[in-house]
Coordinates of C-alpha atoms in Angstrom, one line a residue:
M1 CA 24.7 96.4 14.3
A2 CA 23.3 99.5 13.2
P3 CA 19.7 99.3 12.6
S4 CA 18.5 98.1 8.9
I5 CA 15.2 97.5 7.6
R6 CA 14.5 94.2 5.4
L7 CA 12.1 93.9 2.9
S8 CA 10.9 90.5 0.8
P9 CA 10.5 91.0 -1.8
A10 CA 13.2 93.3 -1.5
A11 CA 13.7 96.0 -3.7
R12 CA 9.9 96.1 -5.9
S13 CA 7.0 93.8 -5.7
L14 CA 3.5 94.3 -7.3
F15 CA 1.0 97.0 -6.1
D16 CA -0.9 93.9 -4.7
E17 CA 1.5 91.5 -3.6
P18 CA 1.9 91.0 0.0
L19 CA 5.2 93.2 1.5
A20 CA 7.0 91.5 4.5
I21 CA 8.6 94.4 6.7
A22 CA 10.8 93.7 9.4
V23 CA 13.5 95.6 11.2
Q24 CA 16.9 94.4 13.0
G25 CA 20.1 95.6 14.7
L26 CA 17.4 97.6 17.1
G27 CA 18.3 97.7 21.0
P28 CA 16.5 95.1 23.2
R29 CA 13.1 96.2 23.4
Q30 CA 13.5 99.5 21.7
Q31 CA 10.4 101.5 20.8
V32 CA 10.3 102.6 17.6
T33 CA 8.0 104.5 15.1
L34 CA 8.1 103.3 11.4
R35 CA 6.7 105.7 8.8
T36 CA 5.7 105.3 5.4
S37 CA 5.5 108.1 2.2
L38 CA 4.5 107.8 -1.1
R39 CA 3.8 110.5 -3.3
D40 CA 1.1 110.3 -6.7
E41 CA 1.5 111.2 -9.7
T42 CA 0.8 115.0 -9.3
G43 CA 3.2 115.0 -6.1
E44 CA 0.4 114.9 -3.4
L45 CA 2.1 113.2 -0.5
F46 CA 0.9 110.3 1.2
Q47 CA 1.5 108.8 4.8
A48 CA 1.2 106.1 7.7
S49 CA 3.0 105.5 10.9
A50 CA 2.8 103.2 13.8
R51 CA 4.6 102.0 17.1
Y52 CA 6.1 99.6 17.9
Q53 CA 8.5 97.7 20.4
A54 CA 11.3 95.8 19.1
G55 CA 11.7 91.9 21.0
D56 CA 14.4 91.1 23.7
D57 CA 16.8 90.4 20.4
G58 CA 16.1 93.7 18.8
R59 CA 14.6 92.5 15.9
L60 CA 10.9 93.7 14.5
D61 CA 8.7 91.5 12.8
L62 CA 5.6 93.5 11.4
A63 CA 3.9 90.1 10.6
R64 CA 4.3 89.0 14.0
C65 CA 4.4 92.4 16.2
P66 CA 1.2 94.0 16.9
A67 CA 1.5 98.0 16.2
L68 CA 0.7 99.9 19.6
P69 CA -1.9 102.7 20.0
G70 CA -0.8 106.5 18.9
G71 CA -0.2 106.1 15.3
S72 CA -2.1 105.1 12.4
F73 CA -3.6 101.8 13.3
S74 CA -2.9 99.5 16.0
G75 CA -2.7 95.7 16.4
L76 CA -1.3 93.1 14.2
E77 CA -1.4 94.6 10.7
P78 CA 1.6 93.7 8.1
M79 CA 0.4 95.5 5.8
G80 CA -0.9 98.1 7.8
L81 CA 2.1 100.6 6.8
L82 CA 0.5 100.6 3.2
W83 CA -3.5 100.6 3.6
A84 CA -3.0 103.2 6.5
L85 CA -1.7 105.7 3.7
Q86 CA -3.4 108.9 3.9
P87 CA -3.3 111.8 1.6
Q88 CA -1.6 114.8 3.2
K89 CA -4.2 117.2 1.2
P90 CA -7.7 116.3 2.6
F91 CA -9.9 113.9 0.4
W92 CA -7.1 113.2 -2.1
R93 CA -7.5 109.8 -3.7
L94 CA -4.7 107.8 -4.9
V95 CA -4.9 107.3 -8.6
K96 CA -2.6 105.6 -10.7
R97 CA -2.4 106.8 -14.3
D98 CA 0.7 105.7 -16.0
V99 CA 1.2 102.1 -15.0
Q100 CA 4.2 101.8 -16.5
S101 CA 5.9 103.3 -13.8
P102 CA 6.1 102.5 -10.4
F103 CA 4.7 103.6 -6.9
L104 CA 7.9 104.4 -4.8
L105 CA 7.9 104.0 -1.5
Q106 CA 9.6 105.1 1.3
L107 CA 10.0 103.6 4.8
E108 CA 11.7 105.6 7.6
V109 CA 12.4 104.0 11.1
F110 CA 13.0 106.9 13.7
E111 CA 13.7 106.6 17.4
G112 CA 10.9 106.6 20.0
H113 CA 7.2 107.4 20.4
G114 CA 7.1 111.4 20.3
E115 CA 4.7 113.0 18.7
R116 CA 7.5 114.7 16.2
P117 CA 10.0 112.1 14.9
G118 CA 13.0 111.3 16.8
R119 CA 16.2 110.8 15.8
L120 CA 16.2 108.6 12.5
L121 CA 17.7 104.9 12.3
A122 CA 17.5 103.5 9.3
Q123 CA 15.4 104.0 5.7
A124 CA 14.8 102.1 2.8
Q125 CA 12.9 102.3 -0.5
H126 CA 10.9 99.8 -2.0
E127 CA 9.0 100.0 -5.8
R128 CA 5.0 99.1 -6.5
A129 CA 4.5 97.9 -9.6
F130 CA 1.7 97.5 -12.1
L131 CA 3.2 95.4 -14.5
R132 CA 4.8 92.0 -14.4
D133 CA 7.6 91.3 -16.4
G134 CA 6.2 89.8 -19.7
V135 CA 2.7 91.4 -19.5
R136 CA 1.7 93.2 -23.2
R137 CA 0.1 96.8 -22.5
V138 CA -1.7 97.3 -26.2
P139 CA -3.4 100.5 -26.9
V140 CA -6.7 100.0 -28.6
R141 CA -8.5 102.0 -30.8
E142 CA -11.0 99.7 -33.2
G143 CA -14.3 101.5 -34.7
R144 CA -15.7 103.4 -31.6
I145 CA -13.3 101.6 -28.7
R146 CA -11.0 103.7 -27.0
A147 CA -9.3 100.7 -24.5
T148 CA -6.1 99.6 -23.3
L149 CA -5.9 95.7 -23.8
F150 CA -3.6 94.0 -21.1
L151 CA -2.4 90.3 -21.7
P152 CA -0.4 87.7 -19.6
P153 CA 3.0 86.6 -20.9
G154 CA 2.5 83.8 -23.1
E155 CA 0.8 82.8 -26.2
D156 CA -1.8 81.0 -24.5
T157 CA -5.6 81.7 -24.5
F158 CA -7.1 83.3 -21.1
P159 CA -10.3 84.5 -19.7
G160 CA -11.0 87.8 -20.7
I161 CA -12.6 90.7 -18.5
I162 CA -13.4 93.7 -18.8
D163 CA -12.8 96.5 -16.6
I164 CA -15.4 99.7 -16.3
H165 CA -14.8 102.4 -14.0
G166 CA -17.2 105.2 -12.7
F167 CA -18.2 108.7 -12.8
G168 CA -15.0 111.2 -13.9
G169 CA -15.0 109.5 -17.4
G170 CA -10.9 108.9 -18.9
L171 CA -9.3 105.6 -19.2
L172 CA -8.0 104.1 -15.9
E173 CA -5.7 101.4 -16.4
A174 CA -4.4 100.3 -12.8
R175 CA -6.8 97.5 -11.7
A176 CA -6.9 95.8 -15.9
S177 CA -2.8 95.6 -15.6
L178 CA -3.0 94.0 -12.3
L179 CA -5.5 91.4 -13.1
A180 CA -3.5 90.7 -16.1
N181 CA -0.5 89.9 -13.7
H182 CA -2.9 87.1 -12.4
G183 CA -3.7 85.8 -15.6
F184 CA -6.8 87.5 -17.2
A185 CA -7.0 89.2 -20.3
T186 CA -8.2 92.4 -19.6
L187 CA -9.6 95.4 -21.5
A188 CA -9.9 98.6 -19.8
L189 CA -12.5 100.4 -21.4
A190 CA -13.1 104.4 -21.5
Y191 CA -16.8 105.3 -22.0
Y192 CA -16.4 109.3 -22.0
Q193 CA -13.9 112.0 -21.5
F194 CA -11.5 110.4 -23.2
E195 CA -10.2 111.3 -26.8
D196 CA -12.8 111.7 -29.4
L197 CA -15.6 110.1 -26.7
P198 CA -18.6 112.4 -25.5
Q199 CA -17.4 114.9 -23.0
K200 CA -21.0 114.9 -21.4
P201 CA -23.3 111.9 -22.3
K202 CA -26.9 112.4 -22.2
E203 CA -27.3 108.9 -22.7
L204 CA -25.2 105.5 -22.5
H205 CA -25.5 103.5 -25.8
L206 CA -24.7 99.7 -24.9
E207 CA -24.1 99.3 -28.4
Y208 CA -20.5 101.0 -27.4
F209 CA -20.4 98.4 -24.9
E210 CA -21.4 95.2 -27.2
E211 CA -18.9 96.2 -29.8
A212 CA -15.9 95.4 -26.9
V213 CA -17.5 92.4 -26.3
N214 CA -16.7 91.5 -29.5
Y215 CA -13.5 92.7 -29.9
M216 CA -12.7 90.8 -26.8
L217 CA -14.2 87.4 -28.3
Q218 CA -12.9 88.1 -31.3
H219 CA -9.2 88.1 -29.9
P220 CA -7.0 85.0 -30.8
Q221 CA -5.9 85.3 -26.7
V222 CA -9.0 85.4 -25.3
K223 CA -10.6 82.6 -24.5
G224 CA -14.3 82.2 -25.0
P225 CA -17.2 81.6 -25.1
G226 CA -17.9 84.9 -22.9
V227 CA -16.2 87.5 -20.9
G228 CA -16.4 88.5 -17.1
L229 CA -17.0 92.2 -16.2
L230 CA -15.4 94.4 -13.4
G231 CA -17.2 97.6 -12.6
F232 CA -17.1 100.1 -10.3
S233 CA -19.8 102.7 -9.4
K234 CA -21.5 103.7 -12.5
G235 CA -19.1 101.5 -14.4
A236 CA -20.8 98.6 -12.4
E237 CA -24.1 100.0 -13.6
V238 CA -23.1 99.8 -16.9
S239 CA -21.9 96.1 -16.4
L240 CA -25.2 94.8 -14.8
A241 CA -27.4 96.6 -17.8
M242 CA -24.5 95.0 -20.1
A243 CA -25.6 91.5 -18.5
A244 CA -29.2 92.2 -19.0
F245 CA -29.2 93.0 -22.7
L246 CA -26.2 91.9 -24.3
K247 CA -24.8 88.2 -25.3
N248 CA -22.1 86.7 -24.1
I249 CA -21.4 87.7 -20.6
M250 CA -20.3 85.0 -18.3
A251 CA -20.1 87.3 -14.8
V252 CA -20.0 90.2 -13.1
A253 CA -18.4 91.9 -10.1
S254 CA -20.3 95.0 -9.3
L255 CA -18.1 97.4 -6.6
N256 CA -21.2 100.0 -5.4
A257 CA -23.6 100.4 -7.9
P258 CA -27.2 99.4 -7.2
V259 CA -29.6 97.8 -9.7
A260 CA -31.0 101.0 -11.3
A261 CA -29.5 103.4 -13.7
T262 CA -28.5 106.9 -12.0
C263 CA -27.7 110.2 -13.4
I264 CA -27.2 109.2 -16.7
P265 CA -29.8 106.8 -18.8
F266 CA -29.3 103.7 -20.8
S267 CA -30.2 102.5 -24.3
Y268 CA -29.9 99.5 -26.2
K269 CA -32.0 99.6 -29.5
D270 CA -35.6 100.6 -28.7
K271 CA -35.3 100.3 -25.1
I272 CA -34.5 103.0 -22.8
I273 CA -33.9 102.7 -19.0
P274 CA -34.5 106.4 -17.8
A275 CA -32.3 107.3 -14.8
A276 CA -34.1 107.2 -11.1
T277 CA -35.2 110.6 -9.8
S278 CA -33.1 112.3 -7.7
Y279 CA -34.3 115.5 -5.2
E280 CA -31.3 117.3 -4.7
H281 CA -33.0 119.0 -2.0
K282 CA -32.6 116.2 -0.1
A283 CA -28.8 116.3 0.1
K284 CA -26.9 117.1 3.4
T285 CA -23.5 119.3 4.1
T286 CA -21.5 117.2 6.4
S287 CA -19.0 118.2 9.0
S288 CA -16.5 118.5 6.7
K289 CA -18.2 120.5 4.4
F290 CA -18.7 117.8 1.8
L291 CA -22.3 116.9 0.4
D292 CA -24.0 114.1 1.7
Y293 CA -26.4 112.4 -1.0
S294 CA -27.2 109.0 0.5
D295 CA -31.2 110.1 0.7
V296 CA -31.1 112.1 -2.8
L297 CA -32.1 109.1 -5.2
D298 CA -35.7 107.7 -5.2
D299 CA -36.0 104.6 -4.3
P300 CA -36.8 102.7 -7.8
F301 CA -38.2 99.8 -6.1
Q302 CA -40.9 102.3 -4.7
A303 CA -41.2 104.2 -8.1
P304 CA -44.5 103.7 -10.4
G305 CA -43.6 101.1 -12.7
N306 CA -39.6 100.7 -11.5
Q307 CA -38.9 101.8 -14.9
S308 CA -35.3 103.0 -13.7
L309 CA -34.4 99.4 -12.4
I310 CA -32.0 97.5 -14.6
P311 CA -33.9 94.0 -15.4
L312 CA -31.3 91.8 -14.2
E313 CA -33.6 88.6 -13.9
K314 CA -32.9 88.5 -18.1
A315 CA -29.3 87.9 -17.3
E316 CA -27.6 84.4 -17.6
A317 CA -24.4 85.8 -15.4
Q318 CA -23.3 85.2 -12.0
F319 CA -23.1 88.5 -9.9
L320 CA -21.1 89.6 -7.4
F321 CA -22.2 92.7 -5.3
I322 CA -19.8 94.2 -3.1
V323 CA -21.2 97.4 -1.2
G324 CA -19.8 99.6 1.2
Q325 CA -22.3 100.5 4.4
D326 CA -21.0 104.0 4.9
D327 CA -21.3 105.4 1.0
H328 CA -22.7 108.6 1.2
V329 CA -23.6 108.8 -2.7
V330 CA -26.0 106.3 -2.9
K331 CA -27.5 103.5 -0.5
I332 CA -26.2 100.8 -2.4
K333 CA -27.3 97.5 -0.2
P334 CA -31.0 98.0 -0.1
L335 CA -31.1 98.5 -3.5
I336 CA -29.6 95.2 -4.2
K337 CA -31.1 93.2 -1.2
S338 CA -34.5 94.5 -2.8
S339 CA -33.7 93.0 -6.3
S340 CA -34.5 90.2 -8.2
V341 CA -31.2 88.4 -8.6
S342 CA -31.3 84.7 -7.7
H343 CA -27.7 83.8 -8.9
G344 CA -25.7 86.4 -7.1
V345 CA -23.7 86.8 -3.9
L346 CA -23.7 90.2 -1.6
F347 CA -20.8 91.2 0.3
S348 CA -21.6 94.3 2.5
T349 CA -18.6 95.8 4.5
I350 CA -18.6 98.6 7.4
G351 CA -16.7 101.8 6.8
L352 CA -15.3 103.2 3.7
I353 CA -15.0 100.2 1.6
A354 CA -15.5 100.0 -1.6
T355 CA -17.3 103.5 -1.6
H356 CA -17.5 106.1 -4.3
S357 CA -14.9 108.2 -1.7
G358 CA -11.9 106.7 -0.3
L359 CA -9.7 104.1 -1.0
D360 CA -10.2 100.3 -1.5
S361 CA -9.5 98.5 1.8
R362 CA -7.5 95.3 2.5
Q363 CA -10.9 94.0 3.3
H364 CA -12.2 95.0 -0.1
T365 CA -8.7 93.5 -1.5
Q366 CA -9.2 90.4 0.2
M367 CA -12.9 89.8 -0.8
L368 CA -11.9 90.1 -4.5
D369 CA -9.4 87.8 -3.9
D370 CA -11.4 85.4 -2.3
K371 CA -14.4 85.5 -4.6
T372 CA -13.8 87.2 -7.7
P373 CA -11.5 84.3 -9.8
H374 CA -14.6 81.5 -9.5
L375 CA -16.7 84.3 -10.8
L376 CA -15.0 85.3 -13.4
G377 CA -13.6 82.3 -15.2
E378 CA -10.5 80.7 -13.3
K379 CA -7.4 81.6 -14.9
G380 CA -5.1 78.9 -16.6

């Protein structure tokens, strides 16, 4: 029997869904290298590889067989060939902008463990999709709101989430589409550098985000009495400010953001939260020729009057803070541990996990899977 790759699901799976990978038809204890490849929407190539040895029966199941040293990872990692994908172009991020089309994953099995790929033994393709059948994608242009609403299948009401991304602007839909697959009515919200929104805002007005909250709560398929917020980087800062000043915010999941305004101030009615002072001269150059800004931001807890702090003590929401300890933009963890939030959960992670630079890792995904549903409202 010629070697072949067996996948489950076979041809298509959701981007956040486990993919079982196995190879059959190999020789007893045969050494092979498995490689995955994926191109993003700009054509940039991402790859990962791992070295394995088949069993006595010529089968190789990544859920039972550990990867040997020498590849992108080692040890028992059933999804390693996906989470270890690295760009061929240094520091390029994997971003999905058109959620209506899947990523195409190429899997290959090569003979041996050489530095160069050996003879090709088997190959397969698999689609990693962002929309489950029946999920509806609805562009939203209501008043000032510029967003996309994703609704789960059916005519029921669903817990509502507003998803807010960080610096860079635009409208990113990938995370919102995946949440809708799991039963949440999710609004991917743009707030600058998109259509007629400001290109370089000097201030972020919370009234705009309040309009988005009201839109969700007035939607016939959004279950009240409030909504949850999911924010990353500056979007998480926005989410924390919304919880402090706006009504009907039930829960906030904050991915790598301090509890203070940075770079762009916030305003709500007659209240201004100025950005924390930053000292550009404290930036350092890394060995990779990138700037390390982790010491640039002034500590708002030591600043006179703490004017840049977001007053989370006013919030009624439940909080989940997820931070990376290797963030080279802001030292997040101390800025959260020093805050006065008593109704929150803090997860800190080692390595480039949920940081401003780098892809979200499997640990980050698992933390969200374990903790987010009860904070944002159980679906159903």
